[in-house]
Short mmCIF file of C-alpha atoms (C1' of nucleotides) in Angstrom, two decimals:
data_model
loop_
_atom_site.label_atom_id
_atom_site.label_comp_id
_atom_site.label_asym_id
_atom_site.label_seq_id
_atom_site.Cartn_x
_atom_site.Cartn_y
_atom_site.Cartn_z
CA MET B 1 8.01 -35.50 -18.44
CA ALA B 2 5.97 -32.91 -16.59
CA THR B 3 5.73 -34.79 -13.33
CA GLY B 4 3.05 -32.96 -11.43
CA ALA B 5 5.12 -32.48 -8.31
CA PRO B 6 8.49 -33.68 -7.15
CA PRO B 7 8.35 -36.30 -4.39
CA PRO B 8 8.45 -34.35 -1.14
CA LYS B 9 11.35 -34.74 1.22
CA GLY B 10 11.65 -34.25 4.92
CA TRP B 11 8.69 -33.62 7.15
CA GLN B 12 6.37 -33.13 4.18
CA ALA B 13 7.06 -36.67 3.06
CA ILE B 14 5.97 -37.92 6.47
CA HIS B 15 2.94 -35.66 6.35
CA ASP B 16 1.94 -37.14 3.01
CA GLU B 17 2.61 -40.72 4.04
CA VAL B 18 0.52 -40.40 7.18
CA LEU B 19 -2.25 -38.81 5.14
CA ARG B 20 -2.03 -41.67 2.67
CA ARG B 21 -2.42 -44.24 5.42
CA ILE B 22 -5.45 -42.41 6.75
CA HIS B 23 -7.03 -42.26 3.32
CA ALA B 24 -6.17 -45.90 2.70
CA ARG B 25 -7.94 -46.74 5.98
CA ASP B 26 -4.83 -48.32 7.42
CA TRP B 27 -5.61 -45.89 10.19
CA PRO B 28 -9.38 -45.38 10.25
CA PRO B 29 -11.11 -42.46 12.02
CA GLY B 30 -10.65 -42.70 15.76
CA HIS B 31 -7.59 -44.90 15.45
CA VAL B 32 -4.68 -44.03 17.70
CA ILE B 33 -1.59 -43.91 15.55
CA PRO B 34 1.89 -44.89 16.76
CA ASN B 35 3.67 -42.40 18.93
CA GLU B 36 6.29 -40.02 17.66
CA VAL B 37 9.22 -42.07 18.84
CA ASP B 38 8.05 -45.18 17.01
CA LEU B 39 7.22 -43.25 13.86
CA ALA B 40 10.61 -41.57 13.96
CA ARG B 41 12.24 -44.97 14.14
CA GLU B 42 10.11 -46.28 11.28
CA PHE B 43 10.82 -43.31 9.03
CA GLY B 44 14.43 -43.13 10.09
CA CYS B 45 14.36 -39.54 11.21
CA ALA B 46 14.40 -37.47 14.37
CA ARG B 47 11.33 -37.15 16.53
CA ALA B 48 11.20 -33.41 15.86
CA THR B 49 10.63 -34.14 12.20
CA VAL B 50 7.71 -36.42 12.93
CA ASN B 51 6.38 -33.83 15.34
CA ARG B 52 6.46 -31.21 12.61
CA ALA B 53 4.48 -33.41 10.25
CA LEU B 54 1.89 -34.46 12.80
CA ARG B 55 1.45 -30.93 14.09
CA ALA B 56 0.73 -29.79 10.57
CA LEU B 57 -1.90 -32.49 10.16
CA ALA B 58 -3.43 -31.49 13.48
CA GLU B 59 -3.66 -27.88 12.32
CA GLU B 60 -5.48 -29.11 9.24
CA GLY B 61 -7.97 -30.87 11.46
CA ILE B 62 -6.97 -34.33 10.23
CA LEU B 63 -5.44 -35.47 13.49
CA GLU B 64 -6.28 -34.81 17.11
CA ARG B 65 -3.44 -34.76 19.56
CA ARG B 66 -3.47 -34.86 23.32
CA ARG B 67 -0.62 -35.27 25.68
CA LYS B 68 -0.23 -38.73 27.01
CA ALA B 69 -3.38 -39.85 25.21
CA GLY B 70 -1.49 -39.85 21.92
CA THR B 71 -2.45 -38.91 18.39
CA ARG B 72 -5.63 -40.16 16.80
CA VAL B 73 -7.30 -39.74 13.45
CA ALA B 74 -10.08 -37.18 13.77
CA LEU B 75 -13.47 -38.80 14.10
CA HIS B 76 -15.38 -36.01 12.49
CA PRO B 77 -13.51 -34.53 9.61
CA VAL B 78 -14.32 -30.92 9.02
CA SER B 79 -13.36 -28.84 6.04
CA ARG B 80 -11.04 -26.28 7.51
CA ALA B 81 -10.77 -23.40 5.10
CA THR B 82 -8.72 -20.29 5.66
CA VAL B 83 -10.47 -17.24 4.35
CA ASP B 84 -8.65 -14.02 3.69
CA VAL B 85 -10.91 -11.05 4.23
CA PRO B 86 -8.96 -8.32 2.48
CA VAL B 87 -9.10 -4.59 2.80
CA ILE B 88 -11.82 -3.55 0.39
CA ARG B 89 -9.71 -1.04 -1.47
CA ARG B 90 -7.10 -3.63 -2.23
CA GLU B 91 -9.66 -6.25 -3.13
CA ILE B 92 -10.95 -3.94 -5.83
CA GLN B 93 -7.65 -2.59 -7.03
CA GLU B 94 -6.12 -6.02 -7.33
CA ARG B 95 -8.72 -6.85 -9.93
CA GLY B 96 -7.57 -3.82 -11.86
CA GLN B 97 -10.67 -1.79 -11.11
CA ARG B 98 -10.92 1.80 -10.01
CA TYR B 99 -11.69 2.21 -6.34
CA ASP B 100 -13.89 4.97 -4.98
CA TYR B 101 -14.77 5.71 -1.41
CA ARG B 102 -17.58 7.99 -0.38
CA LEU B 103 -18.38 8.92 3.17
CA LEU B 104 -22.12 9.02 3.65
CA ASP B 105 -22.47 10.05 7.25
CA ARG B 106 -20.45 10.54 10.38
CA GLY B 107 -21.57 11.43 13.88
CA THR B 108 -21.60 10.39 17.49
CA ALA B 109 -24.71 8.80 18.86
CA GLN B 110 -26.09 6.23 21.21
CA PRO B 111 -25.79 2.94 19.32
CA PRO B 112 -28.74 0.54 19.19
CA ALA B 113 -28.99 -2.02 21.94
CA ALA B 114 -27.52 -4.87 19.92
CA ILE B 115 -24.38 -2.87 19.24
CA ARG B 116 -24.21 -1.49 22.75
CA ALA B 117 -24.07 -5.02 24.06
CA THR B 118 -20.62 -5.49 22.57
CA LEU B 119 -19.27 -1.93 22.37
CA GLY B 120 -20.35 -1.07 25.88
CA ALA B 121 -22.44 1.77 27.17
CA GLY B 122 -21.96 5.39 26.18
CA GLU B 123 -21.80 7.19 22.91
CA ALA B 124 -19.98 5.81 19.92
CA LEU B 125 -18.90 7.05 16.54
CA HIS B 126 -21.22 6.03 13.73
CA VAL B 127 -19.78 6.00 10.23
CA THR B 128 -21.52 4.93 7.06
CA ALA B 129 -19.77 4.81 3.72
CA LEU B 130 -19.99 3.37 0.26
CA HIS B 131 -17.14 1.66 -1.55
CA SER B 132 -17.40 1.28 -5.30
CA ALA B 133 -15.52 -0.45 -8.08
CA ASP B 134 -15.30 1.18 -11.51
CA GLY B 135 -18.14 3.43 -10.46
CA ALA B 136 -20.47 0.60 -9.51
CA PRO B 137 -21.46 0.31 -5.87
CA TYR B 138 -19.61 -2.53 -4.22
CA VAL B 139 -20.04 -2.46 -0.47
CA PHE B 140 -22.18 -0.48 1.90
CA GLU B 141 -20.35 -0.10 5.19
CA ASP B 142 -22.17 0.66 8.43
CA ARG B 143 -19.78 0.97 11.33
CA TRP B 144 -19.77 1.85 15.02
CA ILE B 145 -16.48 2.76 16.66
CA SER B 146 -15.98 2.72 20.40
CA LEU B 147 -14.84 6.12 21.62
CA THR B 148 -13.65 4.71 24.90
CA THR B 149 -11.30 2.26 23.21
CA VAL B 150 -10.30 4.59 20.37
CA PRO B 151 -10.76 8.19 21.57
CA ASP B 152 -8.62 9.50 18.69
CA ALA B 153 -11.32 8.49 16.25
CA ALA B 154 -13.40 11.46 17.38
CA ALA B 155 -10.95 13.79 15.66
CA GLU B 156 -10.86 11.94 12.37
CA CYS B 157 -13.17 12.94 9.55
CA PHE B 158 -12.98 9.75 7.42
CA THR B 159 -13.74 11.72 4.27
CA SER B 160 -10.92 10.33 2.17
CA LEU B 161 -9.51 7.43 4.18
CA SER B 162 -11.92 4.64 4.99
CA ALA B 163 -12.53 3.91 8.64
CA ASN B 164 -11.29 0.38 8.11
CA GLU B 165 -7.88 1.47 6.93
CA TRP B 166 -7.63 4.22 9.51
CA LEU B 167 -8.38 1.75 12.27
CA LEU B 168 -5.97 -0.86 10.94
CA ALA B 169 -3.22 1.72 11.12
CA ARG B 170 -4.14 3.38 14.39
CA ALA B 171 -5.84 0.73 16.49
CA PRO B 172 -4.71 -2.75 15.56
CA TYR B 173 -6.80 -5.51 16.98
CA THR B 174 -5.75 -8.59 18.84
CA HIS B 175 -8.66 -10.72 17.70
CA GLY B 176 -12.07 -10.50 16.17
CA ASP B 177 -15.35 -12.20 15.43
CA ILE B 178 -16.67 -12.61 11.92
CA ALA B 179 -20.01 -13.80 10.67
CA PHE B 180 -21.05 -14.40 7.09
CA SER B 181 -24.72 -14.41 6.25
CA ALA B 182 -27.29 -13.65 3.59
CA GLU B 183 -29.70 -10.80 4.22
CA ALA B 184 -32.48 -9.24 2.25
CA ALA B 185 -31.60 -5.75 1.10
CA SER B 186 -33.31 -3.05 3.13
CA ASP B 187 -34.63 0.00 1.29
CA ARG B 188 -31.45 1.84 2.12
CA ASP B 189 -29.21 -1.06 1.08
CA ALA B 190 -31.08 -1.30 -2.19
CA GLU B 191 -30.82 2.39 -2.92
CA LEU B 192 -27.11 2.58 -2.19
CA LEU B 193 -26.15 -0.66 -3.86
CA ASP B 194 -28.21 0.10 -6.92
CA SER B 195 -30.38 -2.98 -6.56
CA SER B 196 -33.91 -3.63 -5.39
CA ALA B 197 -35.29 -4.02 -1.90
CA GLY B 198 -35.34 -7.63 -0.77
CA ALA B 199 -32.48 -8.64 -3.05
CA PRO B 200 -30.18 -11.22 -1.47
CA LEU B 201 -27.04 -9.56 -0.17
CA PHE B 202 -23.92 -11.18 1.12
CA VAL B 203 -23.29 -9.60 4.49
CA ILE B 204 -20.26 -9.71 6.76
CA TRP B 205 -20.53 -8.69 10.39
CA ARG B 206 -17.20 -8.13 12.04
CA THR B 207 -16.24 -7.02 15.53
CA THR B 208 -12.64 -6.44 16.43
CA TRP B 209 -11.16 -6.31 19.90
CA ASP B 210 -8.07 -5.02 21.59
CA HIS B 211 -7.73 -7.67 24.26
CA ASP B 212 -11.05 -7.39 26.11
CA ARG B 213 -12.16 -4.02 24.78
CA ALA B 214 -14.19 -3.81 21.63
CA ILE B 215 -12.82 -1.47 18.98
CA THR B 216 -15.44 -1.48 16.29
CA THR B 217 -18.40 -3.36 14.92
CA VAL B 218 -19.12 -3.18 11.23
CA ARG B 219 -21.74 -4.50 8.86
CA LEU B 220 -20.55 -4.86 5.29
CA ALA B 221 -23.35 -5.38 2.76
CA TYR B 222 -21.97 -6.44 -0.60
CA ALA B 223 -23.66 -5.77 -3.91
CA PRO B 224 -25.54 -8.74 -5.37
CA GLY B 225 -23.33 -11.37 -6.96
CA TYR B 226 -20.51 -11.08 -4.48
CA ARG B 227 -18.95 -14.26 -3.26
CA ILE B 228 -16.04 -15.35 -1.18
CA ARG B 229 -13.87 -18.05 -2.59
CA THR B 230 -11.30 -20.17 -0.83
CA ARG B 231 -9.61 -23.53 -0.84
CA ILE B 232 -9.29 -26.40 1.57
CA GLY B 233 -6.40 -28.80 1.76
CA GLY B 234 -4.21 -28.00 -1.19
CA VAL B 235 -1.10 -26.39 0.19
CA ALA B 236 -1.28 -28.90 3.01
CA ALA B 237 0.94 -27.33 5.60
CA GLY B 238 3.04 -24.98 3.58
CA GLY B 239 1.98 -21.94 5.49
CA GLY B 240 0.61 -18.70 4.31
CA GLN B 241 2.38 -17.52 1.21
CA ALA B 242 -0.39 -15.76 -0.61
CA MET N 1 -6.43 -12.34 41.33
CA ALA N 2 -8.04 -13.49 38.13
CA THR N 3 -5.24 -12.41 35.88
CA GLY N 4 -6.68 -12.68 32.39
CA ALA N 5 -3.87 -14.84 31.07
CA PRO N 6 -0.56 -15.99 32.45
CA PRO N 7 2.44 -14.36 30.79
CA PRO N 8 3.41 -16.65 27.92
CA LYS N 9 6.75 -18.40 27.94
CA GLY N 10 8.93 -19.72 25.18
CA TRP N 11 8.17 -19.09 21.57
CA GLN N 12 4.79 -17.61 22.34
CA ALA N 13 6.44 -14.88 24.37
CA ILE N 14 8.54 -13.97 21.34
CA HIS N 15 5.45 -14.14 19.12
CA ASP N 16 3.65 -11.71 21.40
CA GLU N 17 6.60 -9.37 21.78
CA VAL N 18 7.11 -9.14 18.02
CA LEU N 19 3.39 -8.52 17.59
CA ARG N 20 3.59 -5.81 20.23
CA ARG N 21 6.40 -4.06 18.39
CA ILE N 22 4.44 -4.20 15.18
CA HIS N 23 1.36 -2.74 16.84
CA ALA N 24 3.48 -0.13 18.59
CA ARG N 25 4.88 0.84 15.16
CA ASP N 26 8.42 0.14 16.27
CA TRP N 27 8.31 -1.98 13.14
CA PRO N 28 5.87 -0.34 10.74
CA PRO N 29 4.33 -2.13 7.75
CA GLY N 30 6.97 -2.97 5.17
CA HIS N 31 9.78 -2.76 7.70
CA VAL N 32 12.37 -5.50 7.53
CA ILE N 33 12.83 -6.84 11.04
CA PRO N 34 16.13 -8.16 12.41
CA ASN N 35 17.12 -11.61 11.28
CA GLU N 36 16.59 -14.72 13.33
CA VAL N 37 20.14 -14.87 14.65
CA ASP N 38 20.01 -11.33 15.98
CA LEU N 39 16.60 -11.82 17.52
CA ALA N 40 17.73 -15.04 19.12
CA ARG N 41 20.63 -13.20 20.65
CA GLU N 42 18.36 -10.41 21.86
CA PHE N 43 15.82 -12.74 23.41
CA GLY N 44 18.48 -15.06 24.72
CA CYS N 45 17.17 -18.17 23.07
CA ALA N 46 17.98 -20.53 20.23
CA ARG N 47 17.31 -19.56 16.64
CA ALA N 48 14.81 -22.40 16.29
CA THR N 49 12.65 -20.75 18.92
CA VAL N 50 12.63 -17.45 17.08
CA ASN N 51 11.91 -19.35 13.89
CA ARG N 52 8.89 -20.97 15.47
CA ALA N 53 7.49 -17.61 16.57
CA LEU N 54 8.09 -15.87 13.26
CA ARG N 55 6.70 -18.77 11.27
CA ALA N 56 3.53 -18.59 13.32
CA LEU N 57 3.22 -14.87 12.62
CA ALA N 58 3.77 -15.53 8.93
CA GLU N 59 0.99 -18.11 8.93
CA GLU N 60 -1.28 -15.52 10.47
CA GLY N 61 -0.46 -13.16 7.64
CA ILE N 62 1.26 -10.63 9.90
CA LEU N 63 4.75 -11.20 8.53
CA GLU N 64 6.08 -12.02 5.10
CA ARG N 65 9.21 -14.09 4.93
CA ARG N 66 11.53 -14.78 2.06
CA ARG N 67 14.86 -16.46 2.06
CA LYS N 68 17.78 -14.15 1.98
CA ALA N 69 15.43 -11.16 1.69
CA GLY N 70 14.52 -11.49 5.34
CA THR N 71 11.32 -11.01 7.28
CA ARG N 72 9.15 -7.96 6.85
CA VAL N 73 5.94 -6.71 8.35
CA ALA N 74 3.12 -7.34 5.91
CA LEU N 75 2.19 -4.24 3.96
CA HIS N 76 -1.43 -5.13 3.51
CA PRO N 77 -2.86 -6.79 6.56
CA VAL N 78 -5.67 -9.17 5.80
CA SER N 79 -7.99 -10.80 8.24
CA ARG N 80 -7.14 -14.45 7.91
CA ALA N 81 -9.99 -16.44 9.39
CA THR N 82 -10.12 -20.20 9.52
CA VAL N 83 -13.61 -21.45 8.89
CA ASP N 84 -14.67 -24.94 9.85
CA VAL N 85 -17.32 -26.25 7.52
CA PRO N 86 -18.68 -29.16 9.51
CA VAL N 87 -20.59 -32.20 8.44
CA ILE N 88 -24.21 -31.09 8.50
CA ARG N 89 -25.39 -33.91 10.72
CA ARG N 90 -22.88 -33.04 13.36
CA GLU N 91 -23.54 -29.33 13.06
CA ILE N 92 -27.16 -29.99 13.95
CA GLN N 93 -26.61 -32.62 16.57
CA GLU N 94 -24.02 -30.57 18.41
CA ARG N 95 -26.67 -27.98 19.05
CA GLY N 96 -28.73 -30.70 20.63
CA GLN N 97 -31.26 -30.82 17.82
CA ARG N 98 -32.69 -33.84 16.10
CA TYR N 99 -31.23 -34.50 12.69
CA ASP N 100 -33.23 -35.84 9.78
CA TYR N 101 -32.05 -36.70 6.32
CA ARG N 102 -34.36 -37.26 3.42
CA LEU N 103 -33.24 -38.30 -0.04
CA LEU N 104 -35.25 -36.46 -2.65
CA ASP N 105 -33.88 -37.82 -5.86
CA ARG N 106 -31.10 -39.97 -7.18
CA GLY N 107 -30.18 -40.80 -10.76
CA THR N 108 -27.51 -40.67 -13.39
CA ALA N 109 -27.70 -37.96 -15.97
CA GLN N 110 -25.74 -35.62 -18.13
CA PRO N 111 -24.89 -32.70 -15.84
CA PRO N 112 -25.43 -29.14 -17.01
CA ALA N 113 -22.57 -27.47 -18.82
CA ALA N 114 -21.34 -25.53 -15.80
CA ILE N 115 -20.94 -28.72 -13.79
CA ARG N 116 -19.53 -30.64 -16.72
CA ALA N 117 -16.74 -28.10 -16.96
CA THR N 118 -15.30 -29.28 -13.66
CA LEU N 119 -16.58 -32.84 -13.40
CA GLY N 120 -15.58 -33.75 -16.93
CA ALA N 121 -17.62 -35.18 -19.76
CA GLY N 122 -19.88 -38.18 -19.40
CA GLU N 123 -22.69 -39.06 -17.10
CA ALA N 124 -22.63 -38.31 -13.42
CA LEU N 125 -24.64 -39.22 -10.39
CA HIS N 126 -27.14 -36.57 -9.39
CA VAL N 127 -28.32 -36.60 -5.78
CA THR N 128 -30.65 -34.14 -4.12
CA ALA N 129 -31.52 -34.30 -0.47
CA LEU N 130 -32.92 -32.31 2.40
CA HIS N 131 -31.35 -32.08 5.84
CA SER N 132 -33.52 -30.87 8.67
CA ALA N 133 -33.09 -29.93 12.31
CA ASP N 134 -35.87 -30.68 14.78
CA GLY N 135 -38.17 -31.20 11.84
CA ALA N 136 -37.46 -27.80 10.29
CA PRO N 137 -35.74 -27.77 6.89
CA TYR N 138 -32.13 -26.79 7.28
CA VAL N 139 -30.20 -27.38 4.09
CA PHE N 140 -31.15 -28.30 0.58
CA GLU N 141 -28.33 -30.28 -0.99
CA ASP N 142 -27.91 -30.57 -4.74
CA ARG N 143 -24.94 -32.71 -5.64
CA TRP N 144 -23.23 -34.19 -8.68
CA ILE N 145 -20.80 -37.04 -8.22
CA SER N 146 -18.26 -38.05 -10.83
CA LEU N 147 -18.73 -41.69 -11.78
CA THR N 148 -15.31 -41.85 -13.37
CA THR N 149 -13.57 -40.79 -10.17
CA VAL N 150 -15.91 -42.65 -7.81
CA PRO N 151 -17.44 -45.58 -9.73
CA ASP N 152 -18.55 -47.21 -6.48
CA ALA N 153 -21.06 -44.44 -5.97
CA ALA N 154 -23.26 -45.98 -8.67
CA ALA N 155 -24.05 -48.86 -6.33
CA GLU N 156 -24.94 -46.70 -3.35
CA CYS N 157 -28.52 -45.69 -2.70
CA PHE N 158 -27.96 -42.75 -0.32
CA THR N 159 -31.32 -43.30 1.33
CA SER N 160 -30.13 -43.28 4.90
CA LEU N 161 -26.55 -42.10 4.75
CA SER N 162 -25.98 -38.67 3.24
CA ALA N 163 -23.80 -38.49 0.18
CA ASN N 164 -21.46 -36.17 2.01
CA GLU N 165 -20.71 -38.65 4.74
CA TRP N 166 -20.52 -41.57 2.33
CA LEU N 167 -18.00 -39.70 0.23
CA LEU N 168 -15.94 -38.61 3.20
CA ALA N 169 -15.59 -42.24 4.19
CA ARG N 170 -15.11 -43.75 0.76
CA ALA N 171 -13.45 -41.11 -1.38
CA PRO N 172 -11.42 -38.69 0.71
CA TYR N 173 -10.34 -35.60 -1.10
CA THR N 174 -6.94 -34.04 -1.33
CA HIS N 175 -8.19 -30.50 -1.74
CA GLY N 176 -11.25 -28.52 -2.60
CA ASP N 177 -12.72 -25.20 -3.65
CA ILE N 178 -15.35 -23.45 -1.60
CA ALA N 179 -17.44 -20.40 -2.37
CA PHE N 180 -19.84 -18.61 -0.06
CA SER N 181 -22.54 -16.45 -1.56
CA ALA N 182 -26.05 -15.14 -1.15
CA GLU N 183 -28.67 -16.28 -3.63
CA ALA N 184 -32.33 -15.65 -4.05
CA ALA N 185 -34.38 -18.74 -3.35
CA SER N 186 -35.69 -20.44 -6.46
CA ASP N 187 -39.20 -21.83 -6.42
CA ARG N 188 -37.82 -25.22 -5.55
CA ASP N 189 -35.50 -23.86 -2.84
CA ALA N 190 -38.42 -21.99 -1.33
CA GLU N 191 -40.72 -24.99 -1.34
CA LEU N 192 -38.17 -27.30 0.24
CA LEU N 193 -36.82 -24.85 2.77
CA ASP N 194 -40.27 -23.73 3.77
CA SER N 195 -39.67 -20.13 2.83
CA SER N 196 -40.74 -17.91 -0.04
CA ALA N 197 -39.29 -17.55 -3.51
CA GLY N 198 -36.70 -14.82 -3.69
CA ALA N 199 -35.79 -15.08 -0.02
CA PRO N 200 -32.07 -14.54 0.62
CA LEU N 201 -30.34 -17.85 1.12
CA PHE N 202 -26.83 -18.49 2.28
CA VAL N 203 -25.33 -20.79 -0.29
CA ILE N 204 -22.12 -22.79 -0.25
CA TRP N 205 -20.69 -24.23 -3.44
CA ARG N 206 -18.04 -26.82 -2.89
CA THR N 207 -16.00 -28.96 -5.26
CA THR N 208 -13.63 -31.57 -3.94
CA TRP N 209 -10.77 -33.18 -5.80
CA ASP N 210 -8.64 -36.25 -5.55
CA HIS N 211 -5.43 -34.84 -6.93
CA ASP N 212 -6.47 -33.65 -10.40
CA ARG N 213 -9.74 -35.52 -10.67
CA ALA N 214 -12.94 -33.94 -9.45
CA ILE N 215 -14.94 -36.05 -7.02
CA THR N 216 -18.08 -34.07 -6.48
CA THR N 217 -19.65 -30.66 -6.79
CA VAL N 218 -22.35 -29.65 -4.38
CA ARG N 219 -24.59 -26.68 -3.81
CA LEU N 220 -25.80 -26.31 -0.24
CA ALA N 221 -28.67 -23.86 0.17
CA TYR N 222 -29.27 -23.05 3.82
CA ALA N 223 -32.59 -22.03 5.28
CA PRO N 224 -32.94 -18.28 5.91
CA GLY N 225 -31.15 -17.03 8.98
CA TYR N 226 -28.16 -19.29 8.64
CA ARG N 227 -24.78 -17.80 9.27
CA ILE N 228 -21.23 -18.91 9.56
CA ARG N 229 -19.29 -17.59 12.49
CA THR N 230 -15.55 -17.63 13.03
CA ARG N 231 -12.74 -15.79 14.73
CA ILE N 232 -9.57 -14.12 13.64
CA GLY N 233 -6.42 -13.82 15.67
CA GLY N 234 -7.25 -15.02 19.15
CA VAL N 235 -5.55 -18.37 19.55
CA ALA N 236 -2.66 -16.89 17.64
CA ALA N 237 -0.71 -19.96 16.68
CA GLY N 238 -1.88 -22.48 19.16
CA GLY N 239 -2.94 -24.94 16.55
CA GLY N 240 -6.12 -26.79 16.10
CA GLN N 241 -7.48 -28.00 19.38
CA ALA N 242 -11.18 -27.80 18.76
"C1'" DC W 1 25.46 -1.44 -20.89
"C1'" DG W 2 23.35 -5.60 -20.22
"C1'" DT W 3 24.11 -10.25 -18.85
"C1'" DT W 4 25.90 -13.77 -16.29
"C1'" DG W 5 28.06 -16.06 -12.67
"C1'" DG W 6 29.50 -16.56 -8.17
"C1'" DA W 7 29.69 -15.08 -3.18
"C1'" DA W 8 27.03 -13.79 0.65
"C1'" DT W 9 23.09 -14.27 3.47
"C1'" DA W 10 18.61 -15.27 5.72
"C1'" DT W 11 15.43 -18.58 6.08
"C1'" DG W 12 14.12 -23.73 5.85
"C1'" DT W 13 14.91 -27.91 7.67
"C1'" DA W 14 17.15 -31.79 10.15
"C1'" DT W 15 19.39 -33.90 14.32
"C1'" DA W 16 20.13 -35.68 19.07
"C1'" DG W 17 19.37 -34.80 23.48
"C1'" DA W 18 17.02 -32.82 27.29
"C1'" DC W 19 13.47 -31.19 30.31
"C1'" DA W 20 8.45 -29.60 30.91
"C1'" DT W 21 3.72 -30.67 31.15
"C1'" DA W 22 -0.56 -32.72 30.89
"C1'" DA W 23 -3.27 -36.61 31.12
"C1'" DT W 24 -3.99 -41.24 31.93
"C1'" DC W 25 -3.88 -45.42 34.51
"C1'" DA W 26 -3.18 -48.32 38.27
"C1'" DC W 27 -3.02 -48.69 42.86
"C1'" DA W 28 -3.75 -47.70 47.61
"C1'" DT W 29 -6.58 -45.66 50.89
"C1'" DG W 30 -10.71 -43.92 53.27
"C1'" DC K 1 -17.31 -48.30 46.25
"C1'" DA K 2 -15.60 -43.86 45.71
"C1'" DT K 3 -11.58 -41.21 45.76
"C1'" DG K 4 -7.23 -39.42 45.79
"C1'" DT K 5 -2.40 -39.99 44.59
"C1'" DG K 6 1.60 -41.01 42.29
"C1'" DA K 7 4.10 -43.33 38.48
"C1'" DT K 8 3.99 -43.51 33.65
"C1'" DT K 9 3.80 -41.86 29.14
"C1'" DA K 10 3.20 -39.13 24.86
"C1'" DT K 11 3.33 -34.77 23.32
"C1'" DG K 12 5.23 -29.84 23.78
"C1'" DT K 13 9.08 -27.26 23.68
"C1'" DC K 14 13.99 -25.75 23.86
"C1'" DT K 15 18.95 -26.08 22.69
"C1'" DA K 16 23.01 -26.24 19.77
"C1'" DT K 17 24.70 -27.42 15.57
"C1'" DA K 18 24.73 -28.45 10.84
"C1'" DC K 19 23.59 -28.44 6.17
"C1'" DA K 20 20.21 -27.16 2.30
"C1'" DT K 21 18.23 -23.77 -0.58
"C1'" DA K 22 16.46 -19.74 -2.43
"C1'" DT K 23 17.63 -14.94 -3.41
"C1'" DT K 24 19.88 -11.06 -3.51
"C1'" DC K 25 23.82 -8.46 -4.53
"C1'" DC K 26 27.88 -7.39 -6.76
"C1'" DA K 27 31.47 -7.86 -9.67
"C1'" DA K 28 33.52 -9.54 -13.80
"C1'" DC K 29 32.92 -10.14 -18.46
"C1'" DG K 30 31.33 -9.91 -23.15
#
DNA sequence: CGTTGGAATATGTATAGACATAATCACATG
DNA sequence: CATGTGATTATGTCTATACATATTCCAACG
C-alpha cells in the first residue's frame, strides 16, 4: 500500500486540520479563528489539546495569538527556517572527511573600533585559525575573545583545540547574534582559502553573549562553494530530533 | 531598580535551572539527567510542567530525549537559529523604504536540466523580475513555476503582483528547501543589480512543495551588502511572538 | 551463543478543572 | 471629547491522573 504517512492522531490531527482550513481559505489571512474552548468542543477533545496544536502553529509563524484578542491567521506569512550552525569539526567529520585545524596567530591586542563596540573597551584575545577538510581549506576563522568575560582564555594556547570548541566547553553562552552575508575575498582570505582575491565568500559573523556581557565575536569565511541548507515546514511541530 | 529581568516562574524557571546546571557542568554533555518524575518531585511541581521545560530545551537542541532511554545533555551543541525569510515587499516596506516591482520576463519553456530534476518533466512557467527599494535594485528573482502543480499560474500575468505573493495566496506550500550561498554576479546579475560582474552576491535558492509535488523553484540574488541577521538562544522557548 | 519475547521504564500525550494574566471593550467620569 | 476604570474574555499555565508507545534490558529458549 505504501501510504505516505499514517493519519495523525491527537494534537497533530488538529494542527493539520487547522492548517488545511487556512490553506483552503476557510480562514483567510487576518481571520480570527474560533477560540480554544469552541474548537475543543468541535474536535471533541480537551482545551489543552487544542492549545498544543495552536501553539505549534504559532511557533511556525502561521498563527498569531494574543490574550483576549484571540488567535488569527498571520497576515504576512514568513518562511521560518531553523538553521543548525554546527561545530566546524563535526560538520566536516560527519561528511566522512578528515578534519585539520591550524592555529595561525594568537595574541592580545586592542581590537578595531567595530569589535570594541560590542566587546567593550580594553584588550582582547585575537585568534586566527584555518579549518580544513581532507587537506583543502574550508574556513578561515578570525576571532576576538573578551578577556573581561573570559579571563581564563588568556592561559589557553588554542594550538590543538579550536577556540570555538574551547569556548563552548568553558564559557557557554546564553544567546547570540548571527549574520550571514556574501563578501569578496580579501588578499588574506584568498591566500588562506586557496582562491583568488575578490572571489565571493560565504561569511558568518557571530557574537555570543553571557547575559549582557559579550564573550566572543567571530568572522567565519568559508571557501567558495559553501552553502547552508535547511528546510521550512516539513516536520511541522515535531520538535528538534535531528 | 531596573532589574534586568524578573525571576521566571513556572516551567520557565525549571528551564532556566536545568540550563544553569548544564552550564555549571553539574550535568556535563552526554550525562543522563534525572527523569521527569524525580525532577517534578525535586521542583515540587507536576510532571507536565517538567515535561514542558525539558521539551523546550530539546527543541533548542540543548537536550536529547528518547523514550525509555531518558533525557541526556546533547553531546554536540549546535547553534540552532530560526531565520525568518520575509516576503520581499514587506522586508523593504518595514524599513520605511519605497518598494517597486518590475516584471522582466514571463513565458513558458522547457526548464534547464537542474530545475527539471525537481520540478518534473514538461514545460514550466519562467518568471524573472526585479525588486527595488527606494529606486535601488534590491533583488533579482529568477523563478520557475510548475504548471502541473499550479495550472492556474498560466493565466496570471505577474505584472503588478510578484509571483511570490501570488503563489503564497494561491498555492500554499507544505514544506520547502532553502539554501543560502555566495555567488559571483553574472553579467546579467550585475547589470540588473547595478553592480559589476563577479561581485559577491548573497543568493537564496528556495524550492517549495505541496506534499510531494514541487510548486516552484526560485533563485533570489540580492544586491551587494545584503545580509540576513538572526539570533540564537535569547527568547529560549517563548514561542513566536514577532 | 545468538535470538526472541516479554517486563520494565521514561517519555508522549490526553483529560478535566482551576487559577493567572493580559488585553480589550464598554461605560462612567472629569 | 478625552480619559480612566473595571468587567469581560481568550489565552497561558499548572495540577493530578491516566493511558499510549517506544526502547531498553534481561531472561528464557532454541
